[in-house]
PDB file of C-alpha atoms and ligand atoms in Angstrom:
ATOM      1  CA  UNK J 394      -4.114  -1.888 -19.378  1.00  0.00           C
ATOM      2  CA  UNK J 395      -2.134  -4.929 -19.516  1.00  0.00           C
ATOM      3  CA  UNK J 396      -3.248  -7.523 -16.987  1.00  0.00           C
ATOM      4  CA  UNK J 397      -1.104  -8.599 -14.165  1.00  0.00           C
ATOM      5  CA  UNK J 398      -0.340 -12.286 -13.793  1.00  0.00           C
ATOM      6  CA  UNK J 399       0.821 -12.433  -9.878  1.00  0.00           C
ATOM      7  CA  UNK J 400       2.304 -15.392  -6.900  1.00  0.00           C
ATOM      8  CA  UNK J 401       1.171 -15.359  -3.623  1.00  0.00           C
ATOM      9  CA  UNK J 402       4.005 -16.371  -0.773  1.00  0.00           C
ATOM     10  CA  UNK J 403       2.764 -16.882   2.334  1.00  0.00           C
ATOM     11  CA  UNK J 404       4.047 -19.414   5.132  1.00  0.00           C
ATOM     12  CA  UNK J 405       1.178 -19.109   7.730  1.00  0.00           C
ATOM     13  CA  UNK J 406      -2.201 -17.236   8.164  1.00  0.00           C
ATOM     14  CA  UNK J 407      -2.417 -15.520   5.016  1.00  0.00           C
ATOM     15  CA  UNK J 408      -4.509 -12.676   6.199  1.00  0.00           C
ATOM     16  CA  UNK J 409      -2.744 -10.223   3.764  1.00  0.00           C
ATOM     17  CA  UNK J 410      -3.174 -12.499   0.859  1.00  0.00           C
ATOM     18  CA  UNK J 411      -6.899 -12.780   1.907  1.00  0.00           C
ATOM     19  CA  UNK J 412      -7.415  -8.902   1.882  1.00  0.00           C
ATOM     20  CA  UNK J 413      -5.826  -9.076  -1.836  1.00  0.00           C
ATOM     21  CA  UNK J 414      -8.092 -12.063  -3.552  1.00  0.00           C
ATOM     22  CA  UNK J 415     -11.116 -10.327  -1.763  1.00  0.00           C
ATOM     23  CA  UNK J 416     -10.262  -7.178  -3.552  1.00  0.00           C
ATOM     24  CA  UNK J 417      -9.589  -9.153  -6.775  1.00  0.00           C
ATOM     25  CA  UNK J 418     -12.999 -10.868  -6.593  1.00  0.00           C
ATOM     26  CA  UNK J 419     -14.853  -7.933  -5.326  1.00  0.00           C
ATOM     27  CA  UNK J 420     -13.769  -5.473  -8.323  1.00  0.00           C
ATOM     28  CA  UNK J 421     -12.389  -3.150  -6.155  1.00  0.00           C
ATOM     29  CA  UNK J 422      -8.221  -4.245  -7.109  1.00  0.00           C
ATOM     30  CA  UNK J 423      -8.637  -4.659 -11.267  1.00  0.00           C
ATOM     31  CA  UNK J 424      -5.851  -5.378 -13.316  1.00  0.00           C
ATOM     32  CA  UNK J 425      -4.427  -8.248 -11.626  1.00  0.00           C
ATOM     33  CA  UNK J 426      -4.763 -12.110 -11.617  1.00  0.00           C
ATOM     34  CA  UNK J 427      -4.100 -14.090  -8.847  1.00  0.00           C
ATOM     35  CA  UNK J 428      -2.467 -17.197 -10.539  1.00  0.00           C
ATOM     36  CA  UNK J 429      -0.924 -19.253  -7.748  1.00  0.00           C
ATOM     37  CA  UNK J 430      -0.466 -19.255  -3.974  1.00  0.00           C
ATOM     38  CA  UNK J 431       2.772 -21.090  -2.871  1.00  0.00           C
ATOM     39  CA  UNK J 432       3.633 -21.898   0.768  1.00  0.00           C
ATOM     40  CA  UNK J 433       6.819 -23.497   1.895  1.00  0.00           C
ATOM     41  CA  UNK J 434       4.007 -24.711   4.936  1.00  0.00           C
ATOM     42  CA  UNK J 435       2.076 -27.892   3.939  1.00  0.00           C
ATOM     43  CA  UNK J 436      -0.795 -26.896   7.029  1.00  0.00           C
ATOM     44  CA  UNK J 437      -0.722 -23.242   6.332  1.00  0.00           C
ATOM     45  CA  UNK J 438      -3.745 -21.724   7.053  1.00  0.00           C
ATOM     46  CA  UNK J 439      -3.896 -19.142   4.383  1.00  0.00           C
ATOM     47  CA  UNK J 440      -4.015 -22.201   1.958  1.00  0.00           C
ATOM     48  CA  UNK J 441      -7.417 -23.373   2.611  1.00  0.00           C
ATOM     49  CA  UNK J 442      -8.112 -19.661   1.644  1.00  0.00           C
ATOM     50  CA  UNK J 443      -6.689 -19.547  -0.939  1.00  0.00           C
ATOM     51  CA  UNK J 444      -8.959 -22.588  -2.282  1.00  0.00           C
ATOM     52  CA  UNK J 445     -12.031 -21.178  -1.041  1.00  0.00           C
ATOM     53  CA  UNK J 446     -10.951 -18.229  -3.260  1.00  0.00           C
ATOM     54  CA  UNK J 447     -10.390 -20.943  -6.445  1.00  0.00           C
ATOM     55  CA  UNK J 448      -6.950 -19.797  -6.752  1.00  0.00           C
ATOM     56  CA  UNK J 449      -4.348 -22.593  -7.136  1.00  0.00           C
ATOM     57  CA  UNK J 450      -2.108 -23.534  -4.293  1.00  0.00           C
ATOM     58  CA  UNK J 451       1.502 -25.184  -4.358  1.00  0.00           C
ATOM     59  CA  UNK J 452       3.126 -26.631  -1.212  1.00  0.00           C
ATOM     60  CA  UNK J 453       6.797 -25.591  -1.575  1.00  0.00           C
ATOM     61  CA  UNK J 454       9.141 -28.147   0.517  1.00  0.00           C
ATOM     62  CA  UNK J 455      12.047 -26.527   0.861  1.00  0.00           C
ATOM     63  CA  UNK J 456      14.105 -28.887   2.702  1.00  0.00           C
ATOM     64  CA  UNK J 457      16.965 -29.266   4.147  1.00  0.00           C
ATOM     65  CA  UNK J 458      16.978 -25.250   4.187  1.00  0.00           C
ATOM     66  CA  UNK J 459      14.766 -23.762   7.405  1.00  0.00           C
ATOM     67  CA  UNK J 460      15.213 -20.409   6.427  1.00  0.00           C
ATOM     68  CA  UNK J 461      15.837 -19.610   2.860  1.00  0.00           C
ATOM     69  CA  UNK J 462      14.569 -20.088  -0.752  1.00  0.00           C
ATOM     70  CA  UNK J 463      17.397 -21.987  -2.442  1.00  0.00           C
ATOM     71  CA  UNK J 464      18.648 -25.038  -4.406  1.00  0.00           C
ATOM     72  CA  UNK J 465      15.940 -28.119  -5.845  1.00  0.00           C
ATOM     73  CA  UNK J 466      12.852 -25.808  -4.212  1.00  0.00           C
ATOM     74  CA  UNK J 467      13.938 -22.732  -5.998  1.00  0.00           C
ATOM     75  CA  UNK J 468      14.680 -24.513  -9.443  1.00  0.00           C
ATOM     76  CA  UNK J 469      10.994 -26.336  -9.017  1.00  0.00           C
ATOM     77  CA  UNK J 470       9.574 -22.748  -7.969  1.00  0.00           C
ATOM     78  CA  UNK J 471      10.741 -20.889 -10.976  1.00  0.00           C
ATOM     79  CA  UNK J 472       9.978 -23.503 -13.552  1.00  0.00           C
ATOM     80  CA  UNK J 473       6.080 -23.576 -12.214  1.00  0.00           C
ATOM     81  CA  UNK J 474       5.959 -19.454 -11.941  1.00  0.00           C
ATOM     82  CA  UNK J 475       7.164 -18.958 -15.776  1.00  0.00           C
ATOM     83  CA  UNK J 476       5.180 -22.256 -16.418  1.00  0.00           C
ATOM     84  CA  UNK J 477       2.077 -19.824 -15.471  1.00  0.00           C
ATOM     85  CA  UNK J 478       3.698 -17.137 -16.666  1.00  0.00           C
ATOM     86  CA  UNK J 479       3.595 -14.912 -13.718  1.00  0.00           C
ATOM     87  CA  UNK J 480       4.463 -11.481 -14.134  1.00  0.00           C
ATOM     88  CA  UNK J 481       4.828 -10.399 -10.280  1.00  0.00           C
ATOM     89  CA  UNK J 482       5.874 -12.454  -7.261  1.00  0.00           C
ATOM     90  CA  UNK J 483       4.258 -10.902  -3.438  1.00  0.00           C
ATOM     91  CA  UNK J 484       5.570 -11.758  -0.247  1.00  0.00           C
ATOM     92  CA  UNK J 485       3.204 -12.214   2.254  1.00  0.00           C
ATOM     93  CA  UNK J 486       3.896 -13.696   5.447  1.00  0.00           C
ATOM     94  CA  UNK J 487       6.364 -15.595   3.525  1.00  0.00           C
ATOM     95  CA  UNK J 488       9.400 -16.374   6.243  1.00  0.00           C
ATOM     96  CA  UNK J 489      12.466 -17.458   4.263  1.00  0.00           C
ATOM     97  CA  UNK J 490      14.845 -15.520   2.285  1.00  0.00           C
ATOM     98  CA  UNK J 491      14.842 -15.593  -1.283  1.00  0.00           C
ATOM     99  CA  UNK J 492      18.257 -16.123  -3.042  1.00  0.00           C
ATOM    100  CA  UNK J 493      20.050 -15.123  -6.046  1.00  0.00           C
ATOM    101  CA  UNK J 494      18.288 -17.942  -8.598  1.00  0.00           C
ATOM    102  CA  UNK J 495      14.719 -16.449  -7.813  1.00  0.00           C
ATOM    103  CA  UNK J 496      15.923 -12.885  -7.390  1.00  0.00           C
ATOM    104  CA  UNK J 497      17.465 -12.800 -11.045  1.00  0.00           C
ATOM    105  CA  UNK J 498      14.934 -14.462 -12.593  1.00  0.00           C
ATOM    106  CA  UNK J 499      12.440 -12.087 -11.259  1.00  0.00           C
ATOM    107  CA  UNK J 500      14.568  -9.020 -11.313  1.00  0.00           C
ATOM    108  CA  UNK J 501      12.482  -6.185  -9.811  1.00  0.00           C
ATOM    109  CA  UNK J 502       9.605  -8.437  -9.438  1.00  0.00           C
ATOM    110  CA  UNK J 503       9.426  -9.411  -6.256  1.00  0.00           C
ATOM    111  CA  UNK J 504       7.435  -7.838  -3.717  1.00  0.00           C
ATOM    112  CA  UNK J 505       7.090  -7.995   0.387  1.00  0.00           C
ATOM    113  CA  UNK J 506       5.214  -6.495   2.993  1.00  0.00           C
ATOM    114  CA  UNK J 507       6.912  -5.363   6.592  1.00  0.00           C
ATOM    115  CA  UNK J 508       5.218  -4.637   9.389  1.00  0.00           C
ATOM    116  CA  UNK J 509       7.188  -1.370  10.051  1.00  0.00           C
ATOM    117  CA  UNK J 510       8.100   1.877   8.354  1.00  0.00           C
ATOM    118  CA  UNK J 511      11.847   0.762   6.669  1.00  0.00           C
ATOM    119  CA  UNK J 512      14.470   1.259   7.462  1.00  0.00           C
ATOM    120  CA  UNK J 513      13.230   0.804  11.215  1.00  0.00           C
ATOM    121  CA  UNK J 514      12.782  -2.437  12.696  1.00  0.00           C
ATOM    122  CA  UNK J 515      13.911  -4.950  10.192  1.00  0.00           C
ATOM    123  CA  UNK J 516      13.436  -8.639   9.997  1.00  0.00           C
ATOM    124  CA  UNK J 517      11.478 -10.503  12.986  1.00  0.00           C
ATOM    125  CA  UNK J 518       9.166  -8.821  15.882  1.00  0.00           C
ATOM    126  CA  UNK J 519       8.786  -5.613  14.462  1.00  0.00           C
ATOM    127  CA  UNK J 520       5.681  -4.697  16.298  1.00  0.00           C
ATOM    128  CA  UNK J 521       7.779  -5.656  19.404  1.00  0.00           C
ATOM    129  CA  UNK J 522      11.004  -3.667  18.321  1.00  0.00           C
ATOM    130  CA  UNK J 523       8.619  -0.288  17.764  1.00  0.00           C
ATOM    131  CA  UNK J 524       7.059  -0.888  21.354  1.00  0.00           C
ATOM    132  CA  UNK J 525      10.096  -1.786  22.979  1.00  0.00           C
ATOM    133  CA  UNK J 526      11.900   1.157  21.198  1.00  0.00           C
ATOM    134  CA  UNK J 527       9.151   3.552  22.362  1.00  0.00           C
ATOM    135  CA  UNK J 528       8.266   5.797  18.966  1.00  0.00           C
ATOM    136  CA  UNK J 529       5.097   7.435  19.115  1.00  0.00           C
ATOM    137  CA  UNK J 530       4.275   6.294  15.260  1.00  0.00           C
ATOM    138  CA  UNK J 531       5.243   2.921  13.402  1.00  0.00           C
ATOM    139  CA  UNK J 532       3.193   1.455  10.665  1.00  0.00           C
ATOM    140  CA  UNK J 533       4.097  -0.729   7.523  1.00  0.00           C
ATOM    141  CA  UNK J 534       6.074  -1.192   4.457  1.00  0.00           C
ATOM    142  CA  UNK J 535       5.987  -2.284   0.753  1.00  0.00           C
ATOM    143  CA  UNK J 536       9.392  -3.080  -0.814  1.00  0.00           C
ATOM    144  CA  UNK J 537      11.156  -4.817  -4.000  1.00  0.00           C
ATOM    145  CA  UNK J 538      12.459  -7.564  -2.220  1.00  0.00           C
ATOM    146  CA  UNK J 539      16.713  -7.503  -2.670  1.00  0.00           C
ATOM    147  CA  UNK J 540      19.478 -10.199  -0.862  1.00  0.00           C
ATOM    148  CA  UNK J 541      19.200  -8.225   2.143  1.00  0.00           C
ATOM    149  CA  UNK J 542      16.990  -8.631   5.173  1.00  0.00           C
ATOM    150  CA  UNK J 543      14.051  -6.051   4.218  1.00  0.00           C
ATOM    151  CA  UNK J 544      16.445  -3.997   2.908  1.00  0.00           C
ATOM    152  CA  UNK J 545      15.388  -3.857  -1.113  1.00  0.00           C
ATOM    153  CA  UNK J 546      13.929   0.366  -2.644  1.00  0.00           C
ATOM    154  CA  UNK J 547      10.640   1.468  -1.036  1.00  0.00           C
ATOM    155  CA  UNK J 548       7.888   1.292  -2.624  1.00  0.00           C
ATOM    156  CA  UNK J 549       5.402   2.981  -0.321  1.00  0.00           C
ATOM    157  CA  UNK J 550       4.752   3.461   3.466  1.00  0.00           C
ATOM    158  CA  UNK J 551       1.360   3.497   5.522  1.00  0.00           C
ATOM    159  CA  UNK J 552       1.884   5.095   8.897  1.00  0.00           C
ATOM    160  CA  UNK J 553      -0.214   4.491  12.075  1.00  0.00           C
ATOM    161  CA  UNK J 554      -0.002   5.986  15.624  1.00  0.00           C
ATOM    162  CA  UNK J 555       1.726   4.179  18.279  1.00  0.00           C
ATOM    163  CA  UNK J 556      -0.259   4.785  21.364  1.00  0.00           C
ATOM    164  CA  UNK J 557       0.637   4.873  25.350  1.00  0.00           C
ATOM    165  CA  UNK J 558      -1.531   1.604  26.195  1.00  0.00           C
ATOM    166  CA  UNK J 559      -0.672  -0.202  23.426  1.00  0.00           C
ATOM    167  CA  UNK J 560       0.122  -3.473  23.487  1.00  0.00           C
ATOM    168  CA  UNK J 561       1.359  -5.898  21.373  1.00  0.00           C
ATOM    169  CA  UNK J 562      -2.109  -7.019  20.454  1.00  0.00           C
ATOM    170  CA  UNK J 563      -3.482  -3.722  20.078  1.00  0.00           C
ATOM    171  CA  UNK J 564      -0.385  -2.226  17.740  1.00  0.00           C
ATOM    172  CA  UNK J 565      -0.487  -5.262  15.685  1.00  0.00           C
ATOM    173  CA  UNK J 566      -3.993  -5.296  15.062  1.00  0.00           C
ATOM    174  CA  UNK J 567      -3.568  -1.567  13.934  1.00  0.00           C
ATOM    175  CA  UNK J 568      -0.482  -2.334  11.740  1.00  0.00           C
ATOM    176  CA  UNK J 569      -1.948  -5.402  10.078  1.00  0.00           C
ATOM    177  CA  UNK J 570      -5.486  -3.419   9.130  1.00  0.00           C
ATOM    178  CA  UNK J 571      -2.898  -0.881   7.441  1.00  0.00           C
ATOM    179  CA  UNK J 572      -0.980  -3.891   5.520  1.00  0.00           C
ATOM    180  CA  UNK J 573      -4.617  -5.094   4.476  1.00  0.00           C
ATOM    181  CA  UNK J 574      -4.729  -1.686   2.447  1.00  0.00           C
ATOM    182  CA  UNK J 575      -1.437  -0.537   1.550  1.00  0.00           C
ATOM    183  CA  UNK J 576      -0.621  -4.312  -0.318  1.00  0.00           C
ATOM    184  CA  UNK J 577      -3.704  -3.234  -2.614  1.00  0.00           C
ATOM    185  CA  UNK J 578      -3.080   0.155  -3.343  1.00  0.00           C
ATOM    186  CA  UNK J 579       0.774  -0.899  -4.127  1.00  0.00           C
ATOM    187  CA  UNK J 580      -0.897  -3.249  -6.628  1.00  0.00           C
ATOM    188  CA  UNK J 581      -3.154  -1.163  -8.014  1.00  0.00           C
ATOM    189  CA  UNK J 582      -0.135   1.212  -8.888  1.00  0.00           C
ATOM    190  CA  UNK J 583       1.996  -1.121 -10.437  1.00  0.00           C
ATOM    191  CA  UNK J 584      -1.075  -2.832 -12.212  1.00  0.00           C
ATOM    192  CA  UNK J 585      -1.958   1.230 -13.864  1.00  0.00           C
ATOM    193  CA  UNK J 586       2.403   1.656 -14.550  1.00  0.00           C
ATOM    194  CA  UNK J 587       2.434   4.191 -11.879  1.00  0.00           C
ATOM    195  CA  UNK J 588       5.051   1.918 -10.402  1.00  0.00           C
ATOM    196  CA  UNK J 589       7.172   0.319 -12.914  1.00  0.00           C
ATOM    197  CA  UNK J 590       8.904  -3.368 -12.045  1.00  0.00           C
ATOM    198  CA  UNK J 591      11.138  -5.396 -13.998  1.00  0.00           C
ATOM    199  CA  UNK J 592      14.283  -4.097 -15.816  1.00  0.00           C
ATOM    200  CA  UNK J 593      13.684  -0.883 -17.006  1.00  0.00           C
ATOM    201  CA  UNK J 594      15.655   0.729 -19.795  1.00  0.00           C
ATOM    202  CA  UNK J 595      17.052   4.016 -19.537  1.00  0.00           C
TER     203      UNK J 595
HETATM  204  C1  LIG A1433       2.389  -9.499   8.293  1.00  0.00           C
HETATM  205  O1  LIG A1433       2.478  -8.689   9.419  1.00  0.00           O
HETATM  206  C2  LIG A1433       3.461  -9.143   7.285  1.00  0.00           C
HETATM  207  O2  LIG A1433       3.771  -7.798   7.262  1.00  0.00           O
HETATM  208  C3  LIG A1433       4.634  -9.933   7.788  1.00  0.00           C
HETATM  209  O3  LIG A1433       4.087 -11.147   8.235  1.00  0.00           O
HETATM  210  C4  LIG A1433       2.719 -10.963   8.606  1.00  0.00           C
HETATM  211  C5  LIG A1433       1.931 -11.922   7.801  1.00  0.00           C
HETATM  212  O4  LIG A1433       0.568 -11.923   8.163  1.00  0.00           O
HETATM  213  N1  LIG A1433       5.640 -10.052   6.753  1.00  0.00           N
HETATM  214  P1  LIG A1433      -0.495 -12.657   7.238  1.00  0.00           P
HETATM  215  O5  LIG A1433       0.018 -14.082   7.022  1.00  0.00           O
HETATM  216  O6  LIG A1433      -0.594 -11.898   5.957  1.00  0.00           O
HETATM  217  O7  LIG A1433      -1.756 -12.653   8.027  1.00  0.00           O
END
């Protein structure tokens, strides 16, 4: 089984990333190295985890943008993931959009996590959106990560209940303990090719 080189995005608490490098150093998620955790946050939290783990970290300023991936940052990001040779790029809390440069140089292989079951409740607040839309089950998302807002092919969904005294505390909580699972079972996939990424042939 070929072995997995993956990048860690994150922008803030890192709590999914966490629940991945515990699995990785636990034996429980085989088949993939954690090479690199990036953050476009210089005080991120999830960064100081990411140490304690022993995995590298890389503060990404990404100035002037505020919200997107693009220009010097995205030329310096690319030349330090193929420097490391990573195979497999995961969003994780990361809040920017990625762009075309980082898209086609890691066609297919770029990853996010949602906290919602796509195509409901895109971009921000989607633990707000579910509440304030009233649906009796939301839950959470893994996708290849396209130009659009959460929009990119499904790759799987976990599904939790929405209940009546929920709040937005309470769903979070219940979404986020979903993410912590479905991010590693995603990975485990693609690490044993039951989920192919990059440009397949036909
Ligand atoms: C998660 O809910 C994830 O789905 C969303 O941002 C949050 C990040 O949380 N994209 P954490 O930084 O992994 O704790």
């Amino acid at each position: 089984m070929p072995n997995l080189r993956i990048a860690l995005f994150i922008s803030g608490r890192g709590s999914n990333m966490r629940a991945i490098l515990e699995n990785v150093k636990n034996g429980t998620l085989t088949g993939i190295t954690p090479v690199v955790v990036v953050s476009d946050a210089k005080n991120a939290e999830g960064l100081a985890t990411a140490k304690a783990y022993g995995v590298e970290t890389y503060y990404l300023d990404c100035a002037p943008f505020k919200t997107k991936l693009e220009g010097d940052a995205e030329d310096r990001i690319i030349t330090l993931l193929r420097k490391r040779n990573v195979d497999l790029i995961c969003l994780a809390g990361f809040m920017r959009m990625v762009k075309t440069g980082l898209l086609t140089a890691f066609t297919r292989r770029i990853i996010n996590i949602h906290p919602s079951l796509l195509p409901q409740f895109p971009g921000l607040s989607a633990q707000k959106q579910a509440l304030e839309a009233g649906v009796a089950e939301s839950g959470c998302t893994v996708h290849f990560v396209d130009a659009g807002m959460d929009t990119g092919p499904i790759i799987r969904q976990s599904r939790v209940p929405v209940r009546k005294d929920d709040t937005l505390e309470t769903l979070s909580r219940r979404i986020l303990q979903a993410e912590h699972r479905l991010y590693s079972e995603v990975l485990a996939d693609i690490a044993n090719e039951r989920v192919a990424i990059g440009v397949t042939s036909v």
